[in-house]
XYZ file of C-alpha atoms in Angstrom:
374
model
C 129.610 63.610 47.595
C 131.288 66.079 49.033
C 128.161 67.875 47.776
C 125.840 64.951 49.989
C 128.136 65.929 52.941
C 127.742 69.229 53.166
C 123.938 68.307 53.281
C 124.129 66.301 55.709
C 126.218 68.486 58.022
C 123.615 70.452 59.412
C 121.100 67.990 60.354
C 120.989 67.254 64.012
C 120.346 63.929 65.707
C 117.574 65.341 67.669
C 114.513 63.813 65.458
C 115.299 61.114 68.858
C 114.345 63.178 70.831
C 111.052 62.558 71.400
C 108.934 63.933 74.245
C 107.523 61.476 76.759
C 105.053 61.838 79.732
C 106.890 64.099 82.228
C 108.360 66.482 78.984
C 104.123 66.844 78.393
C 104.228 67.522 82.907
C 106.411 69.466 82.123
C 104.869 71.861 79.686
C 102.197 71.054 81.209
C 103.128 72.575 84.426
C 104.707 75.978 83.241
C 102.545 76.833 81.207
C 99.488 77.181 83.901
C 102.020 78.392 86.777
C 103.125 81.127 84.422
C 99.754 81.727 83.442
C 98.279 81.816 87.220
C 101.734 83.840 88.520
C 100.260 86.341 85.385
C 97.725 86.533 87.172
C 99.208 87.066 90.618
C 101.682 89.668 89.923
C 99.253 91.689 88.036
C 97.362 91.024 91.385
C 100.060 93.323 93.116
C 100.249 95.781 90.328
C 97.189 96.564 91.078
C 95.956 96.453 94.213
C 99.449 98.997 94.940
C 98.117 101.752 92.178
C 94.414 101.158 93.730
C 94.324 101.517 96.688
C 96.863 104.217 98.504
C 96.851 103.474 102.075
C 98.825 100.477 101.476
C 101.836 102.248 99.372
C 105.551 102.343 101.532
C 108.071 102.165 99.544
C 108.834 98.908 99.863
C 105.814 97.842 98.667
C 107.022 99.819 95.571
C 110.067 97.967 95.399
C 107.844 94.968 95.644
C 105.476 96.299 92.502
C 109.277 96.356 90.218
C 109.749 92.336 91.328
C 106.623 91.779 89.969
C 106.876 93.215 86.147
C 110.152 91.432 86.302
C 108.404 89.096 87.392
C 105.881 89.201 84.684
C 108.415 89.203 82.449
C 109.715 85.983 83.024
C 106.548 84.221 82.661
C 105.806 85.232 79.465
C 109.045 84.440 78.496
C 108.964 80.906 80.487
C 105.796 79.903 77.832
C 107.921 81.100 74.914
C 110.331 78.456 76.258
C 108.209 75.804 76.448
C 106.821 76.295 73.260
C 111.346 75.842 72.544
C 111.034 73.163 74.240
C 108.789 71.319 72.239
C 110.303 72.938 68.713
C 113.647 71.253 70.051
C 112.501 68.023 68.720
C 112.038 68.697 65.239
C 115.244 67.335 62.444
C 116.286 70.341 62.479
C 115.521 72.919 65.099
C 115.681 77.320 63.363
C 118.053 79.084 65.890
C 117.461 81.714 64.453
C 114.150 81.969 64.806
C 112.299 84.402 66.103
C 109.944 82.111 68.408
C 113.637 80.701 70.235
C 116.056 84.202 70.043
C 113.190 86.021 71.854
C 112.723 83.257 73.962
C 116.415 83.467 75.288
C 115.934 86.806 75.347
C 113.415 87.204 77.334
C 114.648 84.664 79.828
C 117.980 85.921 80.165
C 116.941 89.163 80.987
C 113.918 88.804 83.073
C 116.012 85.922 85.242
C 118.972 88.152 85.510
C 116.353 90.976 86.727
C 114.395 88.719 89.302
C 118.087 88.090 91.133
C 119.125 91.545 91.190
C 115.627 93.403 92.285
C 115.617 90.303 95.066
C 118.371 91.127 96.486
C 117.483 95.070 96.227
C 114.138 94.917 98.132
C 117.031 92.522 100.355
C 119.942 95.548 100.693
C 116.828 97.982 101.441
C 115.305 95.876 104.221
C 118.311 95.038 105.855
C 119.531 99.541 105.890
C 115.681 100.110 107.074
C 115.246 97.774 109.921
C 119.052 96.268 110.691
C 120.846 99.912 110.250
C 117.394 102.053 111.338
C 118.772 104.557 107.668
C 115.639 104.624 106.706
C 115.762 108.297 104.920
C 119.096 107.485 103.391
C 116.788 103.701 102.480
C 113.849 106.185 100.251
C 116.899 108.379 99.116
C 119.107 105.877 96.944
C 116.375 103.272 95.828
C 116.308 104.604 92.317
C 119.874 103.376 92.460
C 118.278 100.578 92.350
C 116.399 101.209 89.989
C 119.067 101.664 87.138
C 121.234 99.012 88.711
C 118.171 96.155 88.335
C 116.617 97.167 84.776
C 119.922 98.098 82.985
C 122.064 95.312 84.261
C 119.984 93.031 82.784
C 119.781 94.162 79.724
C 123.235 94.836 79.302
C 123.872 90.991 79.840
C 120.784 90.480 78.341
C 121.650 91.665 74.802
C 125.431 91.214 75.116
C 124.503 87.444 74.691
C 121.908 88.560 71.478
C 125.446 90.546 69.904
C 127.385 87.468 70.229
C 125.070 85.310 69.205
C 124.882 82.397 71.724
C 121.219 82.083 71.677
C 120.351 78.841 70.312
C 120.161 74.531 71.511
C 122.079 72.598 72.854
C 122.767 69.380 70.376
C 125.174 68.314 71.587
C 122.326 67.890 75.467
C 119.727 66.488 72.389
C 122.251 64.301 71.440
C 123.502 62.719 74.436
C 119.944 62.521 76.549
C 117.526 61.923 73.649
C 115.590 64.818 75.315
C 114.417 68.195 74.060
C 115.992 70.891 75.984
C 114.605 74.768 75.447
C 116.378 77.070 73.938
C 119.364 79.002 75.820
C 123.114 78.590 75.031
C 124.120 76.878 71.514
C 126.548 73.889 71.300
C 128.338 76.075 68.975
C 129.902 78.713 71.320
C 133.370 77.030 73.027
C 132.240 78.581 75.818
C 129.186 77.346 76.360
C 129.547 77.233 80.580
C 131.050 80.810 81.188
C 127.607 81.960 79.341
C 125.516 79.851 81.278
C 126.698 81.710 84.498
C 126.717 85.231 82.991
C 123.377 84.488 81.072
C 121.098 82.827 84.056
C 123.460 80.585 86.767
C 125.549 82.929 88.292
C 123.219 85.518 89.300
C 121.228 83.237 90.838
C 123.984 81.702 93.168
C 124.974 85.222 93.622
C 122.347 86.144 94.755
C 121.050 83.378 97.128
C 124.269 83.685 98.240
C 123.240 87.415 99.697
C 118.955 86.520 100.386
C 120.684 83.842 103.219
C 122.627 86.068 104.397
C 120.589 89.414 104.497
C 117.277 86.987 105.403
C 119.088 85.779 108.338
C 120.049 89.509 109.396
C 117.034 91.405 109.230
C 115.845 87.899 110.469
C 117.858 88.575 113.500
C 117.111 92.237 114.208
C 113.371 92.044 113.615
C 113.662 89.792 116.751
C 116.362 91.754 118.530
C 114.175 94.757 118.484
C 111.011 92.971 119.179
C 112.413 92.262 122.811
C 114.464 95.248 122.995
C 112.339 97.859 125.315
C 111.679 100.904 122.956
C 111.942 104.669 123.499
C 109.860 106.191 123.768
C 110.931 109.168 121.617
C 111.005 107.131 118.683
C 107.956 104.362 119.168
C 107.005 106.468 115.526
C 109.513 105.455 113.148
C 109.871 102.581 115.563
C 105.773 101.741 114.869
C 106.162 102.275 110.956
C 109.202 100.732 110.179
C 107.581 96.912 110.993
C 103.931 98.333 109.671
C 105.837 98.956 106.336
C 108.853 96.390 106.455
C 108.358 93.052 108.531
C 106.729 90.927 105.577
C 108.666 91.471 102.950
C 111.749 89.686 104.707
C 110.153 86.850 103.574
C 110.514 87.781 99.887
C 114.624 86.831 99.982
C 113.231 82.882 101.239
C 110.475 82.683 98.998
C 112.876 83.345 96.352
C 115.284 80.420 97.692
C 112.844 78.124 98.605
C 111.520 77.897 94.884
C 113.934 78.898 92.898
C 116.930 76.175 94.183
C 115.429 73.733 92.305
C 115.684 74.855 88.351
C 119.293 75.764 90.011
C 120.013 71.827 91.326
C 118.208 70.468 87.616
C 120.908 72.628 86.428
C 123.801 71.748 87.837
C 122.769 67.857 88.474
C 122.626 67.925 84.428
C 125.945 69.298 83.306
C 128.376 67.977 86.583
C 125.889 65.345 87.996
C 126.515 61.073 87.463
C 124.676 59.793 84.820
C 123.936 56.479 86.555
C 122.255 59.861 89.424
C 120.611 61.912 86.211
C 118.644 58.446 85.399
C 116.782 58.587 88.979
C 116.578 62.105 90.207
C 116.342 63.751 86.516
C 112.863 63.773 86.276
C 111.651 64.278 89.355
C 114.856 68.060 89.422
C 112.382 68.469 86.144
C 109.243 68.945 87.197
C 110.132 70.593 90.695
C 112.024 72.850 88.317
C 108.990 73.580 86.590
C 106.735 74.164 89.609
C 109.860 76.378 91.535
C 110.581 78.485 88.627
C 106.899 78.966 87.669
C 105.003 80.348 90.884
C 107.047 82.898 92.676
C 104.702 85.140 91.063
C 101.313 83.768 92.820
C 103.890 82.884 96.178
C 104.166 86.106 95.791
C 100.710 86.971 95.682
C 99.766 85.166 98.559
C 102.452 87.092 100.411
C 101.117 90.681 99.329
C 97.593 90.094 100.345
C 97.874 88.406 103.536
C 100.148 89.872 105.204
C 99.302 93.434 104.261
C 96.560 93.960 107.208
C 94.412 96.257 105.042
C 93.694 93.690 101.916
C 93.213 91.107 104.611
C 90.321 92.901 105.903
C 89.211 93.951 102.203
C 89.409 90.108 101.509
C 87.381 89.217 104.749
C 84.833 92.278 104.094
C 84.719 90.880 100.062
C 83.949 86.862 101.463
C 81.161 88.222 104.343
C 79.677 90.291 101.414
C 78.520 87.788 99.744
C 78.912 84.343 101.768
C 76.903 85.371 104.677
C 76.576 82.664 107.119
C 77.980 79.895 105.040
C 81.816 80.910 105.428
C 83.192 81.262 108.876
C 86.588 84.261 108.650
C 88.472 84.128 110.829
C 87.733 86.128 113.924
C 91.046 88.952 113.335
C 90.455 89.404 109.695
C 86.413 90.233 110.778
C 86.142 94.541 110.485
C 85.041 96.557 113.294
C 84.526 100.091 113.797
C 86.952 100.399 116.815
C 89.601 102.642 115.262
C 92.154 104.350 118.453
C 93.967 107.118 117.237
C 97.095 108.727 119.042
C 98.821 111.680 118.448
C 102.064 112.150 118.936
C 104.629 115.026 118.889
C 107.604 114.782 116.345
C 111.110 114.809 118.250
C 113.130 117.026 117.427
C 115.595 115.773 114.615
C 113.581 112.579 113.185
C 112.757 112.435 109.610
C 109.357 110.350 109.105
C 109.504 111.158 104.996
C 109.031 109.134 102.759
C 107.672 106.380 105.330
C 103.793 105.008 104.769
C 101.984 105.129 108.244
C 98.468 103.142 106.577
C 96.296 106.340 106.850
C 92.889 106.045 105.050
C 91.926 107.984 103.055
C 89.279 110.665 101.733
C 87.803 107.929 99.752
C 88.064 104.958 102.267
C 87.574 107.404 106.233
C 83.533 106.323 105.800
C 83.951 102.490 105.854
C 87.169 102.129 108.170
C 86.938 99.107 108.792
C 91.099 98.513 110.300
C 90.992 98.259 114.294
C 94.981 99.357 114.152
C 96.559 102.234 116.092
C 96.807 104.756 113.369
C 99.637 107.498 114.591
C 99.107 110.939 113.411
C 102.114 113.695 113.744
C 101.372 117.366 114.925
C 103.677 119.628 112.068
């Protein structure tokens, strides 16, 4: 009898955890949007390195965020597989799939939070405080902290042997769950917040604060009379950075649904979970996995040089069939204003979107291009 008890103890109650139509929709949406977001992140990275005229320090940080989002999408695909595997009679917590999915998820989500905050802080230094040179010189600190800290968190959790399935959730809700923090851990909730959710909540607060301050600064600068001696610097700041301030806002609007679902499942009333749990699960699938797509659209549509290229591509292939917006249409007018650099004004590290030699024969932008005399 003792031997029979020992063999039955490891058996998980998860055979009752079966896929519903909502769970199937969650997996399909997660996989579909993850693949689309992977393509979107690759577009951002490829365009940045392909076109020299759009390279700025702020957009370089945007590329780092896209790399973190790319890893997160790969982790989401792996987590979708563990979501399905959790319905097995004995979920394999020690499997390579489970350990890898949890590691990718923890690392990429933490990195995404830190890179979003890093971009917000960089814009705060440039746009609000106007410490452009200082901001460009401290970007190496962003890389160290935003890549190393997530690795410390992810590998510390792995070394502490906390990755696995939450059998308590499987037993209580009879629903599948991804491989994240095992219920074998005594301080399970602490690990939830240490690995992902705590970083998420902190990033929400930082993003709201930074977005509000930066947006107010942009509005104040728009109505303030600009000193003629610093017109180049002001235009450079607006050209390079003003569109990037929407990154924290996109992050909040899309990722907040996953946090709502987590808090609702862990702390919400049972009746409320039955009413809103499925809806929040679908919103979590959409929000968590579409951030790469949203960032790609922001990147392509907020940069005028990219809009012009898109318009030219459609114009060449859809002549007479597609109406291109007037402000997107290529033009042949290029106005140049030469301005002497005032003493003490350092414009190093600021991209003014100069056309490259290769593009000099096909300039299509009608922006004012600033040239400085040495």
